[in-house]
Every structure is written in structure tokens, then in C-alpha cells.
XYZ file of C-alpha atoms in Angstrom:
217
model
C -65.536 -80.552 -81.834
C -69.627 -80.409 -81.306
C -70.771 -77.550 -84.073
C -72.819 -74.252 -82.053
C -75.631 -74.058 -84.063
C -77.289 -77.369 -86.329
C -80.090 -76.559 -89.351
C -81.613 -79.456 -90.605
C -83.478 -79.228 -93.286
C -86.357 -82.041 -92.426
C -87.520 -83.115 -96.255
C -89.037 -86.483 -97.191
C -91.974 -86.695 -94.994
C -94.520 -87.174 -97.535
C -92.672 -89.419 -99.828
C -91.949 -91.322 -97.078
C -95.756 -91.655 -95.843
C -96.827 -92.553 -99.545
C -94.458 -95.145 -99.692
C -95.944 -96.739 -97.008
C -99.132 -96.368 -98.546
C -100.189 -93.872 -95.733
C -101.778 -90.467 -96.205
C -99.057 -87.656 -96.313
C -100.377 -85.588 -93.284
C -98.991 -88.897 -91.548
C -95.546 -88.279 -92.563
C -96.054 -85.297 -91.213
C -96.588 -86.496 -87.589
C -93.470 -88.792 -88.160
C -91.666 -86.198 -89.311
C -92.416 -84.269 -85.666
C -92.287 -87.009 -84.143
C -88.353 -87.300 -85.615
C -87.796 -83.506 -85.240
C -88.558 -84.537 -81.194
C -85.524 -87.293 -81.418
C -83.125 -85.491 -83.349
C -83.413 -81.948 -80.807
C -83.288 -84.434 -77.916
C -80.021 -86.225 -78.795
C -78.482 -82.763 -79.841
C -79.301 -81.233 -76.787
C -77.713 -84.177 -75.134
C -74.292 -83.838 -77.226
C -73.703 -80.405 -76.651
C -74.991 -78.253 -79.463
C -76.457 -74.795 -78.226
C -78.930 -74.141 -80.737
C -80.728 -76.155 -83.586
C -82.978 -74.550 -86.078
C -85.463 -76.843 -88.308
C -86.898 -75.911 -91.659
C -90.569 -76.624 -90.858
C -92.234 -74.487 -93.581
C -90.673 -71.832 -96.254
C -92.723 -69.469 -98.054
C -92.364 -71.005 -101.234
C -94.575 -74.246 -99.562
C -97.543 -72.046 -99.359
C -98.353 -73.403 -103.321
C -98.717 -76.751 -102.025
C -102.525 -77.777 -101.937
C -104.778 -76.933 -98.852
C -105.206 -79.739 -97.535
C -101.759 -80.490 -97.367
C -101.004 -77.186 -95.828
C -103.263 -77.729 -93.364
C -101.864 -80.727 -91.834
C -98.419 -79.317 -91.996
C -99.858 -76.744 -89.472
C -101.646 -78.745 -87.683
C -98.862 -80.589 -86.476
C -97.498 -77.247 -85.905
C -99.733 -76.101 -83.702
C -100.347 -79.680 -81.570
C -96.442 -79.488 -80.672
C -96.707 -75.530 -79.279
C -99.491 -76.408 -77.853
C -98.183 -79.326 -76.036
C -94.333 -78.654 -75.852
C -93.678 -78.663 -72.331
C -89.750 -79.387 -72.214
C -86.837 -77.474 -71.462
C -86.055 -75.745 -74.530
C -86.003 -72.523 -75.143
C -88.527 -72.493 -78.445
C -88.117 -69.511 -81.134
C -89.726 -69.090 -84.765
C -88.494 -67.188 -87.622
C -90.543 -66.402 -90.461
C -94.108 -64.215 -91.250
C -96.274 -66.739 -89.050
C -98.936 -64.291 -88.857
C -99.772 -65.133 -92.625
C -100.281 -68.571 -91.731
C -103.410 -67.720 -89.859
C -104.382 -66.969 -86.249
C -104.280 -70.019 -84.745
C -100.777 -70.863 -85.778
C -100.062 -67.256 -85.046
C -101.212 -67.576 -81.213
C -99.787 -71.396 -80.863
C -96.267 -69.652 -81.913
C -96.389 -66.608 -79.454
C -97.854 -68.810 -76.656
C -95.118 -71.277 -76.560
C -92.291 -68.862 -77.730
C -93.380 -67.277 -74.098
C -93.899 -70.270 -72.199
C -90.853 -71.134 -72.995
C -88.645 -67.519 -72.907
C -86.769 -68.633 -69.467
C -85.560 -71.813 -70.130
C -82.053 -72.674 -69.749
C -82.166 -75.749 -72.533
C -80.879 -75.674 -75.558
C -82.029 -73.360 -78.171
C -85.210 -74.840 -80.898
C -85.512 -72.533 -83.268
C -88.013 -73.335 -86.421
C -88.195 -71.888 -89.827
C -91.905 -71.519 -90.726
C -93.525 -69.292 -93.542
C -89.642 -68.427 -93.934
C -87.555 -67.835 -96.960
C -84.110 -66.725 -96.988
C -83.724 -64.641 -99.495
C -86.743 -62.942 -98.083
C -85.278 -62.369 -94.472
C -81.974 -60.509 -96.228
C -84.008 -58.373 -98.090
C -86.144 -57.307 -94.617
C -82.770 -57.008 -92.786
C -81.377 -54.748 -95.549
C -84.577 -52.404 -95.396
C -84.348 -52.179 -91.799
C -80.597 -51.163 -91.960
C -81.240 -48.316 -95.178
C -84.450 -47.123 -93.224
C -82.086 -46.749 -89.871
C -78.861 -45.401 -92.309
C -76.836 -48.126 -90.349
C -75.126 -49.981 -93.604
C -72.379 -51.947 -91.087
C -72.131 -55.773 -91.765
C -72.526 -55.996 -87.959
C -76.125 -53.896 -88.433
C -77.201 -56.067 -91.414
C -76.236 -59.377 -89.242
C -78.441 -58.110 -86.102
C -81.545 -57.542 -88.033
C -81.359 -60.744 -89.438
C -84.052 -63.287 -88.089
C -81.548 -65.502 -86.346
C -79.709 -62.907 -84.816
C -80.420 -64.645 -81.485
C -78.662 -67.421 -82.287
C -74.948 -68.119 -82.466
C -73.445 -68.693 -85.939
C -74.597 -71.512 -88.167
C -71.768 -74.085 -88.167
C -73.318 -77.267 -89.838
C -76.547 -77.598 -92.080
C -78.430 -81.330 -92.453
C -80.292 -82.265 -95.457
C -82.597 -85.619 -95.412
C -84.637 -86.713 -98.152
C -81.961 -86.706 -101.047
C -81.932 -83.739 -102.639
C -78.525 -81.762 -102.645
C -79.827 -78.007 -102.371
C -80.431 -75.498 -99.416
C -83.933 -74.132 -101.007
C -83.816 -70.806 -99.157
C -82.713 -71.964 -95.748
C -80.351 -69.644 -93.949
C -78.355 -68.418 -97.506
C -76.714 -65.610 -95.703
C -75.646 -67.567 -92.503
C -74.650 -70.269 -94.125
C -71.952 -68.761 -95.894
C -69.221 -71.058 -94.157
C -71.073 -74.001 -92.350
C -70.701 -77.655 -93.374
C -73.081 -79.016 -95.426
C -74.134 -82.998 -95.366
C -76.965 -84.723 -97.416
C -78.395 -87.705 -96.973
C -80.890 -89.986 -98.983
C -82.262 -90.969 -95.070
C -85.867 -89.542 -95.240
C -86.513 -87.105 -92.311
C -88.882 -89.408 -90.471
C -86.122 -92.177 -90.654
C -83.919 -90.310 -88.918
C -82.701 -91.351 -85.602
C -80.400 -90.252 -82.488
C -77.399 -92.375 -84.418
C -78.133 -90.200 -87.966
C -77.084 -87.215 -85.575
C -74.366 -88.925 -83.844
C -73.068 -89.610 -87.813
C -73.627 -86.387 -88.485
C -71.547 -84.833 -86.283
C -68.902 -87.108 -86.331
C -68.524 -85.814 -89.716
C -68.619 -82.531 -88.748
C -65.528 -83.232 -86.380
C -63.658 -84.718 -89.072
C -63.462 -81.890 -91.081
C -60.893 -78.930 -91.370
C -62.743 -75.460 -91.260
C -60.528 -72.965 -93.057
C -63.315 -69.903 -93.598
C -61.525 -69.193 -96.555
C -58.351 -69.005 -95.826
């Protein structure tokens, strides 16, 4: 059974670039760099959609500097993306500056008749954040149906979350997709993200397969 819709959660980029004595923005290109493998062997597997925490809105503390090259890498891959993916963002990009801003729109539309699989990335994204927004939209437009709330959601384009990755260790979703991933399988790993490989996602959803999927019942 190959899961819809995969969210990793890509964490461990800069640990794993300062334990390699490197500056963190280079974790951050290995971190793409693994984000590129990972989509690729997906796409090859069967999944429909994947959606990647890039950025949430809590990361906006982090220093400058380190924002900065977060973005940067950001903006090199819309700029240069030229697959057959079908690329989507969720999240307030446009207060992550213009350029990032125009990078997102110009390769969301490059990209908007593709026939690959769906790459969807979380940046400047928080989930608690995105319910609240989707349960404005539905008071302002006195539509209070579940399936009204689920629409204005920012991943309504996509089908239902079925499995969510963690790298880096840590055993928590920090604001990634809370209301979507009400029932999808959750698996953590110590791996750091840029360590991850096309066998990591072969494990992965091997595990996936193996388990029974009641949806509380």
C-alpha cells in the first residue's frame, strides 16, 4: 500500500553542518539537495503528493543571517527547478520578502501544467495559524460545514495526509499540518535530514505498509 500524500518534516540541517565543522547555511544546501532525492524516489514509488516543512512561522526568531540562507536556498531551487513536478507553497510567503515572494509565484506558474507528482512546501507556515484563517474564511462566508472548513484549508489541493516523516530526532509535529494529520502515520527518525537517502524512503514506506489503519474504529 504506497500512502497518497507524504510530509516530511526536514529537521537537522544545521546540526548536521556544525558537526562537520561547516557553516550552517551549508546544511542548508544539503538539506535541498536531500529534499531533491527524497521527492525523486517518491515520485518514482507512487506517492501523488509530498509536502516538505521548509520554513514555519515560528523560524522567523532565528537570527538573520541564518534566515537568510534558509531563503536563499529557497529561492536558487524556484529559480532553477525545471522538472516535472507540479510545485505549490503554503504559507504567508509574501512576509518573507519580495524576492522569495516572486521566486514562489514564478515557479508555482511555471510549473501549474505538469502532470508529475505533486511538491508542495510549507514556508512562513504554521498550522495552527492556517486553521484559524480557514475558520475566518468559513464565519465571514456563514458556511460552518466540516467540508467548508476542509476546502479553505491551505492544502486543500492536495489529497489527504496519510503518513508524516520526522528526521533529526525530535518526536513532535511543531505546527506541521495539526488538522490534516489527524489520522496519518507518524515515523521519527534520529537520521538527520541531509542524511537521508532514496532507501530512508523506501524504509519509510515499508513501514507505512505494515501497518493497520483503523481511523478510529
Amino acid at each position: 500500500m504506497i500512502p497518497r500524500h507524504v510530509g516530511f518534516i526536514m529537521d537537522g540541517n544545521g546540526r548536521w553542518a556544525t558537526s562537520r565543522g561547516l557553516p550552517r547555511s551549508a546544511g542548508y544546501k544539503a538539506g535541498q539537495e536531500a529534499m531533491e532525492r527524497v521527492a525523486k524516489r517518491a515520485a518514482e514509488l507512487g506517492v501523488e503528493a509530498v509536502t516538505v516543512y521548509a520554513y514555519s512561522t515560528e523560524n522567523t526568531a532565528r537570527p538573520e543571517a541564518e534566515t537568510a540562507a534558509i531563503l536563499s536556498v529557497v529561492c536558487d531551487w524556484n529559480d532553477n527547478y525545471r522538472g516535472d513536478m507540479r510545485v505549490t507553497y503554503m504559507g504567508n510567503v509574501d512576509l518573507l520578502g519580495e524576492r522569495v515572494a516572486k521566486s514562489v509565484r514564478t515557479v508555482e506558474e511555471r510549473t501549474a501544467e505538469n502532470t508529475g507528482m505533486r511538491f508542495n512546501i510549507a514556508l512562513g507556515y504554521g498550522g495552527r495559524e492556517d486553521i484559524i484563517n480557514a475558520a475566518k474564511a468559513c464565519c465571514k462566508a456563514g458556511d460552518l460545514s466540516r467540508e467548508g472548513f476542509e476546502s479553505r484549508l491551505s492544502s486543500a489541493h492536495l489529497p489527504p495526509l496519510d503518513l508524516i516523516v520526522r528526521s533529526g530526532g525530535e518526536k513532535r509535529l511543531s505546527g506541521f499540518m495539526l488538522y490534516e494529520a489527524a489520522y496519518a502515520e507518524l515515523i521519527f527518525t534520529d537520521k538527520l535530514w541531509p542524511d537521508f537517502y532514496e532507501s530512508d524512503v523506501d524504509a519509510a514506506l515499508s513501514e507505512f505498509a505494515a501497518r493497520t489503519r483503523k481511523f478510529g474504529k
